[in-house]
Amino acid sequence: CGCFLTHRQIIIAWMSFQSFVDMMQGGGGGGFQQQKGTTSSSSSPSSVVVETNAIPLQAASAQQNQQQIKTNTNKRKFLKTSLIVCGWFASTVLLISFNKILMRDGSKFRLPIFLTFMHMCVAYVCCEIVLSFKERSLVVAAFNSSSGSSGSSSGSNKSSNSAFRVSARQQLQSNRQFWKIFALSQTFAVSIVAAVASLEYLEVSFEQAIAACTPAVTAFMGMVILRKKEHWRVWASLTPVILGGMVTAGAEPTFHAKGLALVLASMVARATKSCLQELLLSSAESEGGVSKDGVVQQSEKLDSLNSLRWMSLMSVCTLLPASVEFEGVCAIKAALRSAYEENDLAWALCANCAGAFLVNISQFLVTQHVGALSMQVLGNVKTIVTVVFSVVIFKNVVGLRSMLGYALTLIGCFVYLREKRRREAIENNNNINNELVAPLVGNTENQV
């Protein structure tokens, strides 16, 4: 270009090119940018359509994730409950098997009252440990709730600080409540002592089959103590239970009258405890509220954990003197000396106490996870498992008639629980209907 153009022409061409560039960056560029903006704005509806189509996909994906999380949670819960129930079964088999080992012929620790005393000590320690963990969880929950509301006022801070001083241990409110718990503790201790002592004369399978007839004894004691009239269907459902117990007792090759009497005494004491618990702890005084004089009464109801805690403590205070009186100090010293000198006896005693500890822990966990009614059904399954393992461990002879008696008893227990639940549901519905109809009946003053 420099060869064919003069200097002046080169300057004019450069100025023209510079003005063209300025025009493109100014007005022309604005038009380009406007065109670009128009293009982007024209493409926005398609993007909205894409985003609109993506919203249902995201919602479906979130719902699928929530369902997957829920399924995994249910699987973990089912697995956890199954492991707890299996632990309850295993600990029960462990406890009853070592009770039989310690009570059989040739054992140097045939002291049922002192052994029950040790079980009650273990039960009390178990309750204290569970309550300590419960209090710790309550403190952590209170701390988390207070830390979440850190910007609250000073009054709320004081209330949150007072929430740290939680206690899961319920105290006895009156002398009346003390004697109620004392009566329950003594029937509870007698039932366990009689059941442990019966293993000195009977096999575990026979003892468990007869003990499965407890619902029939409980219904009879409820009629005597509580004046409770059961429906005829309930009594009819108990017929297989009674027949199964009679068949089992008649077909047992190692039948012993004293052992059977001890099992029956254990059943009566257990049924009496259940009736007393319903009569004493469900009375009007236990509910609390306001008395006729306008005095506010505190509730005397105890949860299952605190009930076991107080009953085991009171049983310890009575079982040790009873063991000294009926079994003798010399026999207790000799048994403890043998446990100290013989490793096998010491390990059996430790396993027995560990079984009692695990039974108490797993029993609370099973009640918490499955409920009281399901636990009664699982109790019958536990009886089957205990009978099977006792036959395998101790190799006692079980005939065809004995197996028929076991089957009749357990079928009767299942039918009884089903009918009992059905009658309770009908009674609850009738009570609700009566409460709804009651305000419509009577004079105008009562309605007002």
Tab-separated table of C-alpha atoms in Angstrom:
chain	number	residue	atom	x	y	z
A	1	CYS	CA	0.000	0.000	0.000
A	2	GLY	CA	2.830	2.380	0.800
A	3	CYS	CA	4.222	1.837	-2.692
A	4	PHE	CA	1.032	2.793	-4.599
A	5	LEU	CA	-0.547	5.441	-2.264
A	6	THR	CA	0.748	8.811	-1.253
A	7	HIS	CA	1.199	9.860	2.342
A	8	ARG	CA	-1.957	11.984	2.319
A	9	GLN	CA	-4.095	9.151	0.941
A	10	ILE	CA	-2.825	6.803	3.625
A	11	ILE	CA	-3.838	9.271	6.355
A	12	ILE	CA	-7.333	9.696	4.857
A	13	ALA	CA	-7.818	5.902	4.613
A	14	TRP	CA	-6.714	5.405	8.231
A	15	MET	CA	-9.134	8.099	9.461
A	16	SER	CA	-11.975	6.502	7.503
A	17	PHE	CA	-11.211	3.092	9.019
A	18	GLN	CA	-11.066	4.631	12.515
A	19	SER	CA	-14.454	6.328	12.036
A	20	PHE	CA	-15.945	3.032	10.873
A	21	VAL	CA	-14.704	1.294	14.021
A	22	ASP	CA	-16.151	4.061	16.201
A	23	MET	CA	-19.490	3.770	14.437
A	24	MET	CA	-19.581	0.005	15.021
A	25	GLN	CA	-18.798	0.472	18.747
A	26	GLY	CA	-21.413	3.238	19.040
A	27	GLY	CA	-24.679	3.220	17.122
A	28	GLY	CA	-24.041	0.208	14.979
A	29	GLY	CA	-22.774	-1.731	17.938
A	30	GLY	CA	-25.899	-0.766	19.831
A	31	GLY	CA	-27.953	-2.206	17.018
A	32	PHE	CA	-25.920	-5.373	17.182
A	33	GLN	CA	-26.374	-5.568	20.898
A	34	GLN	CA	-30.065	-4.895	20.476
A	35	GLN	CA	-30.275	-7.676	17.932
A	36	LYS	CA	-28.374	-9.919	20.289
A	37	GLY	CA	-30.733	-9.022	23.115
A	38	THR	CA	-33.698	-9.693	20.854
A	39	THR	CA	-32.278	-13.073	20.029
A	40	SER	CA	-31.768	-13.927	23.693
A	41	SER	CA	-35.245	-12.712	24.543
A	42	SER	CA	-36.687	-14.729	21.721
A	43	SER	CA	-34.905	-17.827	23.054
A	44	SER	CA	-36.223	-17.363	26.628
A	45	PRO	CA	-39.638	-19.080	26.072
A	46	SER	CA	-37.907	-22.311	25.077
A	47	SER	CA	-35.786	-22.162	28.235
A	48	VAL	CA	-38.945	-21.594	30.292
A	49	VAL	CA	-40.478	-24.665	28.670
A	50	VAL	CA	-37.383	-26.664	29.519
A	51	GLU	CA	-37.442	-25.456	33.113
A	52	THR	CA	-41.194	-26.140	33.344
A	53	ASN	CA	-40.626	-29.680	32.138
A	54	ALA	CA	-37.781	-30.091	34.632
A	55	ILE	CA	-39.950	-29.199	37.658
A	56	PRO	CA	-42.071	-32.438	37.605
A	57	LEU	CA	-38.916	-34.467	37.085
A	58	GLN	CA	-37.288	-32.870	40.138
A	59	ALA	CA	-40.451	-33.390	42.225
A	60	ALA	CA	-40.651	-37.039	41.191
A	61	SER	CA	-36.966	-37.514	41.981
A	62	ALA	CA	-37.408	-35.918	45.420
A	63	GLN	CA	-40.446	-38.078	46.145
A	64	GLN	CA	-38.555	-41.182	45.073
A	65	ASN	CA	-35.662	-40.236	47.348
A	66	GLN	CA	-38.014	-39.686	50.273
A	67	GLN	CA	-39.675	-43.041	49.646
A	68	GLN	CA	-36.269	-44.725	49.464
A	69	ILE	CA	-35.231	-43.076	52.741
A	70	LYS	CA	-38.504	-44.162	54.372
A	71	THR	CA	-38.031	-47.721	53.138
A	72	ASN	CA	-34.483	-47.844	54.474
A	73	THR	CA	-35.662	-46.428	57.813
A	74	ASN	CA	-38.394	-49.070	58.081
A	75	LYS	CA	-35.892	-51.795	57.240
A	76	ARG	CA	-33.505	-50.560	59.922
A	77	LYS	CA	-36.343	-50.337	62.450
A	78	PHE	CA	-37.539	-53.862	61.625
A	79	LEU	CA	-33.993	-55.209	61.852
A	80	LYS	CA	-33.429	-53.443	65.174
A	81	THR	CA	-36.718	-54.749	66.615
A	82	SER	CA	-35.953	-58.275	65.398
A	83	LEU	CA	-32.525	-58.197	67.028
A	84	ILE	CA	-34.018	-56.940	70.299
A	85	VAL	CA	-36.678	-59.680	70.319
A	86	CYS	CA	-34.080	-62.334	69.517
A	87	GLY	CA	-31.933	-60.969	72.348
A	88	TRP	CA	-34.905	-61.224	74.699
A	89	PHE	CA	-35.480	-64.847	73.690
A	90	ALA	CA	-31.780	-65.710	74.036
A	91	SER	CA	-31.425	-64.054	77.441
A	92	THR	CA	-34.556	-65.834	78.710
A	93	VAL	CA	-33.228	-69.201	77.561
A	94	LEU	CA	-29.885	-68.366	79.207
A	95	LEU	CA	-31.507	-67.393	82.510
A	96	ILE	CA	-33.870	-70.370	82.775
A	97	SER	CA	-31.223	-72.863	81.655
A	98	PHE	CA	-28.747	-71.738	84.295
A	99	ASN	CA	-31.532	-71.679	86.879
A	100	LYS	CA	-32.047	-75.346	86.092
A	101	ILE	CA	-28.282	-76.031	86.228
A	102	LEU	CA	-28.006	-74.403	89.654
A	103	MET	CA	-31.128	-76.134	91.004
A	104	ARG	CA	-30.595	-79.681	89.724
A	105	ASP	CA	-29.291	-82.605	91.759
A	106	GLY	CA	-25.610	-82.428	92.636
A	107	SER	CA	-25.418	-78.642	92.533
A	108	LYS	CA	-23.922	-76.858	95.515
A	109	PHE	CA	-26.039	-73.740	95.052
A	110	ARG	CA	-29.572	-75.048	95.580
A	111	LEU	CA	-30.758	-71.916	97.337
A	112	PRO	CA	-33.789	-70.529	95.445
A	113	ILE	CA	-34.473	-67.669	97.869
A	114	PHE	CA	-30.873	-66.451	97.898
A	115	LEU	CA	-30.659	-66.841	94.110
A	116	THR	CA	-33.814	-64.726	93.744
A	117	PHE	CA	-32.205	-62.194	96.090
A	118	MET	CA	-29.267	-61.960	93.688
A	119	HIS	CA	-31.658	-61.565	90.747
A	120	MET	CA	-33.404	-58.677	92.499
A	121	CYS	CA	-30.080	-56.977	93.152
A	122	VAL	CA	-29.244	-57.292	89.471
A	123	ALA	CA	-32.700	-55.952	88.532
A	124	TYR	CA	-32.226	-52.904	90.746
A	125	VAL	CA	-28.783	-52.195	89.242
A	126	CYS	CA	-30.287	-52.620	85.764
A	127	CYS	CA	-33.020	-50.071	86.510
A	128	GLU	CA	-30.488	-47.576	87.832
A	129	ILE	CA	-28.350	-47.909	84.701
A	130	VAL	CA	-31.320	-47.499	82.339
A	131	LEU	CA	-32.602	-44.498	84.290
A	132	SER	CA	-29.143	-42.896	84.201
A	133	PHE	CA	-29.025	-43.200	80.404
A	134	LYS	CA	-32.584	-41.886	80.201
A	135	GLU	CA	-31.701	-38.840	82.284
A	136	ARG	CA	-28.634	-38.226	80.144
A	137	SER	CA	-30.749	-38.276	76.971
A	138	LEU	CA	-33.212	-35.841	78.552
A	139	VAL	CA	-30.370	-33.489	79.495
A	140	VAL	CA	-28.967	-33.633	75.948
A	141	ALA	CA	-32.426	-32.913	74.498
A	142	ALA	CA	-32.883	-29.964	76.865
A	143	PHE	CA	-29.422	-28.633	75.985
A	144	ASN	CA	-30.115	-28.900	72.247
A	145	SER	CA	-33.468	-27.137	72.568
A	146	SER	CA	-31.926	-24.319	74.624
A	147	SER	CA	-28.971	-23.886	72.278
A	148	GLY	CA	-31.359	-23.691	69.324
A	149	SER	CA	-33.127	-20.746	70.926
A	150	SER	CA	-30.002	-18.882	72.059
A	151	GLY	CA	-31.477	-15.486	71.182
A	152	SER	CA	-34.336	-15.761	73.692
A	153	SER	CA	-34.871	-13.584	76.732
A	154	SER	CA	-33.305	-14.030	80.152
A	155	GLY	CA	-36.503	-15.530	81.564
A	156	SER	CA	-36.510	-18.267	78.935
A	157	ASN	CA	-32.824	-18.873	79.622
A	158	LYS	CA	-33.603	-19.493	83.259
A	159	SER	CA	-36.322	-21.955	82.325
A	160	SER	CA	-33.997	-23.775	79.914
A	161	ASN	CA	-31.311	-23.974	82.598
A	162	SER	CA	-33.821	-25.475	84.989
A	163	ALA	CA	-34.662	-28.060	82.296
A	164	PHE	CA	-31.161	-29.490	82.712
A	165	ARG	CA	-32.092	-30.680	86.196
A	166	VAL	CA	-34.273	-33.524	84.908
A	167	SER	CA	-34.834	-36.749	86.773
A	168	ALA	CA	-36.321	-39.966	85.440
A	169	ARG	CA	-36.473	-41.466	88.935
A	170	GLN	CA	-39.965	-41.219	90.383
A	171	GLN	CA	-40.263	-40.927	94.146
A	172	LEU	CA	-43.001	-42.348	96.364
A	173	GLN	CA	-45.568	-39.685	97.250
A	174	SER	CA	-47.255	-41.137	100.354
A	175	ASN	CA	-47.357	-44.008	102.820
A	176	ARG	CA	-50.349	-45.389	100.947
A	177	GLN	CA	-48.297	-45.654	97.773
A	178	PHE	CA	-45.433	-47.267	99.723
A	179	TRP	CA	-47.668	-50.066	100.999
A	180	LYS	CA	-49.134	-50.578	97.542
A	181	ILE	CA	-45.683	-51.087	96.030
A	182	PHE	CA	-44.664	-53.240	98.982
A	183	ALA	CA	-47.623	-55.585	98.430
A	184	LEU	CA	-46.767	-55.861	94.742
A	185	SER	CA	-43.103	-56.511	95.501
A	186	GLN	CA	-43.854	-59.391	97.838
A	187	THR	CA	-46.176	-61.173	95.414
A	188	PHE	CA	-43.569	-60.569	92.704
A	189	ALA	CA	-40.810	-62.105	94.861
A	190	VAL	CA	-42.941	-65.107	95.842
A	191	SER	CA	-43.754	-65.856	92.190
A	192	ILE	CA	-40.064	-65.855	91.219
A	193	VAL	CA	-38.942	-67.902	94.243
A	194	ALA	CA	-41.600	-70.552	93.570
A	195	ALA	CA	-40.726	-70.719	89.855
A	196	VAL	CA	-37.000	-71.119	90.589
A	197	ALA	CA	-37.618	-73.703	93.313
A	198	SER	CA	-39.861	-75.781	91.006
A	199	LEU	CA	-36.886	-76.414	88.695
A	200	GLU	CA	-35.378	-78.513	91.459
A	201	TYR	CA	-38.086	-81.143	90.823
A	202	LEU	CA	-39.319	-80.535	87.251
A	203	GLU	CA	-37.876	-80.191	83.786
A	204	VAL	CA	-37.835	-76.797	82.134
A	205	SER	CA	-40.184	-77.874	79.342
A	206	PHE	CA	-42.832	-79.091	81.769
A	207	GLU	CA	-42.510	-76.012	83.976
A	208	GLN	CA	-42.889	-73.688	80.984
A	209	ALA	CA	-45.903	-75.596	79.641
A	210	ILE	CA	-47.722	-75.365	82.979
A	211	ALA	CA	-46.702	-71.710	83.445
A	212	ALA	CA	-48.295	-70.931	80.078
A	213	CYS	CA	-51.683	-71.512	81.772
A	214	THR	CA	-51.248	-68.271	83.743
A	215	PRO	CA	-53.971	-66.409	81.734
A	216	ALA	CA	-56.602	-68.839	83.075
A	217	VAL	CA	-55.459	-68.276	86.664
A	218	THR	CA	-55.349	-64.513	86.075
A	219	ALA	CA	-58.945	-64.513	84.811
A	220	PHE	CA	-60.067	-66.485	87.866
A	221	MET	CA	-58.196	-64.223	90.308
A	222	GLY	CA	-59.628	-61.180	88.545
A	223	MET	CA	-63.105	-62.520	89.214
A	224	VAL	CA	-62.253	-63.066	92.901
A	225	ILE	CA	-60.228	-59.908	93.655
A	226	LEU	CA	-61.516	-57.366	91.141
A	227	ARG	CA	-65.074	-58.705	90.899
A	228	LYS	CA	-64.609	-58.604	87.163
A	229	LYS	CA	-67.104	-60.535	85.053
A	230	GLU	CA	-65.593	-61.794	81.837
A	231	HIS	CA	-67.623	-62.528	78.728
A	232	TRP	CA	-68.443	-66.174	78.025
A	233	ARG	CA	-66.294	-66.028	74.898
A	234	VAL	CA	-63.260	-65.247	77.064
A	235	TRP	CA	-63.931	-68.261	79.279
A	236	ALA	CA	-64.479	-70.415	76.199
A	237	SER	CA	-61.113	-69.324	74.800
A	238	LEU	CA	-59.467	-70.458	78.057
A	239	THR	CA	-60.748	-74.021	77.663
A	240	PRO	CA	-57.849	-75.155	75.406
A	241	VAL	CA	-55.401	-73.605	77.899
A	242	ILE	CA	-56.762	-75.685	80.789
A	243	LEU	CA	-57.067	-78.863	78.707
A	244	GLY	CA	-53.520	-78.451	77.410
A	245	GLY	CA	-52.171	-78.098	80.947
A	246	MET	CA	-54.024	-81.211	82.100
A	247	VAL	CA	-52.800	-83.262	79.139
A	248	THR	CA	-49.224	-82.077	79.668
A	249	ALA	CA	-49.297	-82.883	83.400
A	250	GLY	CA	-50.736	-86.353	82.770
A	251	ALA	CA	-48.178	-87.218	80.101
A	252	GLU	CA	-45.052	-85.939	81.897
A	253	PRO	CA	-42.700	-88.872	82.681
A	254	THR	CA	-40.802	-86.925	85.386
A	255	PHE	CA	-43.932	-85.711	87.171
A	256	HIS	CA	-43.400	-84.504	90.748
A	257	ALA	CA	-46.258	-83.344	92.974
A	258	LYS	CA	-44.142	-80.855	94.952
A	259	GLY	CA	-42.769	-79.313	91.779
A	260	LEU	CA	-46.268	-78.966	90.323
A	261	ALA	CA	-47.463	-77.330	93.554
A	262	LEU	CA	-44.614	-74.814	93.345
A	263	VAL	CA	-45.463	-73.984	89.707
A	264	LEU	CA	-49.129	-73.493	90.638
A	265	ALA	CA	-48.099	-71.274	93.574
A	266	SER	CA	-45.961	-69.206	91.196
A	267	MET	CA	-48.894	-68.838	88.805
A	268	VAL	CA	-51.263	-67.768	91.609
A	269	ALA	CA	-48.731	-65.235	92.919
A	270	ARG	CA	-48.162	-63.849	89.419
A	271	ALA	CA	-51.906	-63.560	88.783
A	272	THR	CA	-52.429	-61.925	92.187
A	273	LYS	CA	-49.699	-59.403	91.389
A	274	SER	CA	-51.407	-58.504	88.107
A	275	CYS	CA	-54.769	-58.022	89.838
A	276	LEU	CA	-53.258	-55.992	92.671
A	277	GLN	CA	-51.426	-53.825	90.173
A	278	GLU	CA	-54.674	-53.105	88.356
A	279	LEU	CA	-56.566	-52.541	91.604
A	280	LEU	CA	-54.036	-50.431	93.497
A	281	LEU	CA	-52.172	-48.502	90.855
A	282	SER	CA	-55.254	-47.705	88.755
A	283	SER	CA	-57.370	-46.395	91.609
A	284	ALA	CA	-58.669	-42.830	91.944
A	285	GLU	CA	-55.856	-41.856	94.304
A	286	SER	CA	-53.277	-42.942	91.742
A	287	GLU	CA	-54.698	-40.688	89.046
A	288	GLY	CA	-54.105	-37.470	90.977
A	289	GLY	CA	-56.156	-34.323	90.419
A	290	VAL	CA	-58.116	-32.110	92.771
A	291	SER	CA	-59.765	-33.539	95.874
A	292	LYS	CA	-63.130	-32.513	97.301
A	293	ASP	CA	-61.415	-30.074	99.673
A	294	GLY	CA	-59.761	-28.313	96.746
A	295	VAL	CA	-56.311	-29.763	97.490
A	296	VAL	CA	-54.240	-30.678	94.460
A	297	GLN	CA	-53.128	-34.306	94.661
A	298	GLN	CA	-50.090	-35.554	92.803
A	299	SER	CA	-50.403	-38.652	90.672
A	300	GLU	CA	-49.133	-41.839	92.312
A	301	LYS	CA	-48.721	-43.744	89.070
A	302	LEU	CA	-45.298	-45.177	88.305
A	303	ASP	CA	-44.007	-46.259	84.936
A	304	SER	CA	-42.839	-49.835	84.427
A	305	LEU	CA	-39.165	-49.010	84.954
A	306	ASN	CA	-39.670	-47.214	88.261
A	307	SER	CA	-42.148	-49.879	89.391
A	308	LEU	CA	-39.525	-52.590	88.869
A	309	ARG	CA	-36.934	-50.387	90.578
A	310	TRP	CA	-38.985	-49.971	93.751
A	311	MET	CA	-40.282	-53.558	93.773
A	312	SER	CA	-36.784	-55.011	93.382
A	313	LEU	CA	-35.445	-52.749	96.150
A	314	MET	CA	-38.218	-53.780	98.554
A	315	SER	CA	-37.828	-57.435	97.577
A	316	VAL	CA	-34.105	-57.271	98.377
A	317	CYS	CA	-34.942	-56.003	101.866
A	318	THR	CA	-37.222	-58.994	102.536
A	319	LEU	CA	-35.561	-61.800	100.588
A	320	LEU	CA	-32.233	-61.645	102.437
A	321	PRO	CA	-33.802	-62.133	105.909
A	322	ALA	CA	-36.055	-64.856	104.465
A	323	SER	CA	-33.036	-66.642	102.990
A	324	VAL	CA	-31.202	-66.438	106.319
A	325	GLU	CA	-34.261	-67.772	108.152
A	326	PHE	CA	-35.336	-70.608	105.832
A	327	GLU	CA	-32.075	-71.607	104.133
A	328	GLY	CA	-29.621	-70.834	106.940
A	329	VAL	CA	-26.465	-68.809	107.217
A	330	CYS	CA	-24.293	-71.927	107.072
A	331	ALA	CA	-25.821	-73.050	103.768
A	332	ILE	CA	-25.347	-69.583	102.258
A	333	LYS	CA	-21.701	-69.462	103.384
A	334	ALA	CA	-21.049	-72.954	102.014
A	335	ALA	CA	-22.634	-72.055	98.647
A	336	LEU	CA	-20.602	-68.864	98.342
A	337	ARG	CA	-17.421	-70.712	99.356
A	338	SER	CA	-18.071	-73.342	96.683
A	339	ALA	CA	-18.662	-70.627	94.078
A	340	TYR	CA	-15.339	-69.036	95.103
A	341	GLU	CA	-13.383	-72.303	94.936
A	342	GLU	CA	-14.978	-73.918	91.862
A	343	ASN	CA	-14.643	-72.047	88.585
A	344	ASP	CA	-17.521	-73.871	86.891
A	345	LEU	CA	-19.972	-72.907	89.606
A	346	ALA	CA	-18.692	-69.341	89.627
A	347	TRP	CA	-19.114	-69.014	85.858
A	348	ALA	CA	-22.598	-70.534	86.040
A	349	LEU	CA	-23.575	-68.059	88.755
A	350	CYS	CA	-22.175	-65.130	86.745
A	351	ALA	CA	-23.977	-66.305	83.610
A	352	ASN	CA	-27.196	-66.622	85.590
A	353	CYS	CA	-26.947	-63.062	86.914
A	354	ALA	CA	-25.981	-61.789	83.459
A	355	GLY	CA	-29.057	-63.518	82.053
A	356	ALA	CA	-31.237	-61.794	84.651
A	357	PHE	CA	-29.668	-58.447	83.723
A	358	LEU	CA	-30.183	-58.996	79.980
A	359	VAL	CA	-33.777	-60.180	80.468
A	360	ASN	CA	-34.666	-56.965	82.302
A	361	ILE	CA	-32.944	-54.737	79.736
A	362	SER	CA	-34.413	-56.539	76.709
A	363	GLN	CA	-37.871	-56.653	78.290
A	364	PHE	CA	-37.976	-52.856	78.527
A	365	LEU	CA	-36.665	-52.500	74.973
A	366	VAL	CA	-39.221	-54.964	73.577
A	367	THR	CA	-42.068	-53.171	75.360
A	368	GLN	CA	-40.827	-49.862	73.967
A	369	HIS	CA	-40.582	-51.106	70.364
A	370	VAL	CA	-43.590	-53.429	69.969
A	371	GLY	CA	-46.029	-52.446	72.737
A	372	ALA	CA	-47.623	-54.356	75.610
A	373	LEU	CA	-50.172	-56.380	73.608
A	374	SER	CA	-47.651	-57.596	71.052
A	375	MET	CA	-45.305	-58.450	73.896
A	376	GLN	CA	-47.914	-60.840	75.339
A	377	VAL	CA	-48.046	-62.659	72.008
A	378	LEU	CA	-44.258	-62.715	71.827
A	379	GLY	CA	-44.263	-64.128	75.369
A	380	ASN	CA	-46.054	-67.228	74.084
A	381	VAL	CA	-43.539	-67.524	71.253
A	382	LYS	CA	-40.792	-67.183	73.869
A	383	THR	CA	-42.304	-70.131	75.728
A	384	ILE	CA	-42.060	-72.275	72.587
A	385	VAL	CA	-38.445	-71.240	72.035
A	386	THR	CA	-37.569	-71.961	75.672
A	387	VAL	CA	-39.186	-75.407	75.558
A	388	VAL	CA	-37.369	-76.345	72.342
A	389	PHE	CA	-33.961	-75.215	73.603
A	390	SER	CA	-34.473	-76.898	76.982
A	391	VAL	CA	-35.183	-80.198	75.255
A	392	VAL	CA	-32.061	-79.765	73.120
A	393	ILE	CA	-29.827	-78.743	76.063
A	394	PHE	CA	-31.022	-81.090	78.810
A	395	LYS	CA	-32.224	-83.905	76.486
A	396	ASN	CA	-35.330	-84.643	78.539
A	397	VAL	CA	-37.908	-86.999	77.070
A	398	VAL	CA	-40.981	-85.360	75.525
A	399	GLY	CA	-43.747	-87.671	74.342
A	400	LEU	CA	-46.449	-87.168	71.758
A	401	ARG	CA	-49.097	-86.419	74.395
A	402	SER	CA	-46.852	-83.805	75.972
A	403	MET	CA	-46.374	-82.115	72.606
A	404	LEU	CA	-50.150	-82.177	72.086
A	405	GLY	CA	-50.623	-80.552	75.490
A	406	TYR	CA	-48.056	-77.849	74.666
A	407	ALA	CA	-49.825	-77.129	71.374
A	408	LEU	CA	-53.279	-76.917	73.015
A	409	THR	CA	-51.997	-74.560	75.706
A	410	LEU	CA	-50.286	-72.199	73.293
A	411	ILE	CA	-53.208	-72.156	70.843
A	412	GLY	CA	-55.520	-71.361	73.741
A	413	CYS	CA	-53.245	-68.488	74.821
A	414	PHE	CA	-53.316	-66.959	71.349
A	415	VAL	CA	-57.102	-67.285	71.129
A	416	TYR	CA	-57.490	-65.818	74.628
A	417	LEU	CA	-55.345	-62.782	73.813
A	418	ARG	CA	-57.284	-62.184	70.601
A	419	GLU	CA	-60.660	-62.446	72.312
A	420	LYS	CA	-59.499	-60.332	75.250
A	421	ARG	CA	-58.344	-57.583	72.903
A	422	ARG	CA	-61.646	-57.760	71.030
A	423	ARG	CA	-63.726	-57.451	74.203
A	424	GLU	CA	-61.623	-54.529	75.444
A	425	ALA	CA	-62.155	-52.716	72.131
A	426	ILE	CA	-65.926	-53.256	72.397
A	427	GLU	CA	-65.971	-51.977	75.993
A	428	ASN	CA	-63.982	-48.890	75.034
A	429	ASN	CA	-66.413	-48.116	72.206
A	430	ASN	CA	-69.366	-48.529	74.574
A	431	ASN	CA	-67.769	-46.175	77.102
A	432	ILE	CA	-67.175	-43.557	74.406
A	433	ASN	CA	-70.776	-43.831	73.238
A	434	ASN	CA	-72.061	-43.483	76.812
A	435	GLU	CA	-69.950	-40.357	77.321
A	436	LEU	CA	-71.378	-38.852	74.146
A	437	VAL	CA	-74.991	-39.681	75.066
A	438	ALA	CA	-74.730	-38.663	78.748
A	439	PRO	CA	-74.939	-34.843	78.209
A	440	LEU	CA	-78.191	-35.322	76.268
A	441	VAL	CA	-79.880	-37.189	79.116
A	442	GLY	CA	-81.073	-35.506	82.324
A	443	ASN	CA	-82.669	-32.272	83.356
A	444	THR	CA	-81.907	-28.840	81.995
A	445	GLU	CA	-79.823	-27.829	85.017
A	446	ASN	CA	-77.401	-30.708	84.580
A	447	GLN	CA	-77.107	-29.985	80.866
A	448	VAL	CA	-76.294	-26.329	81.599
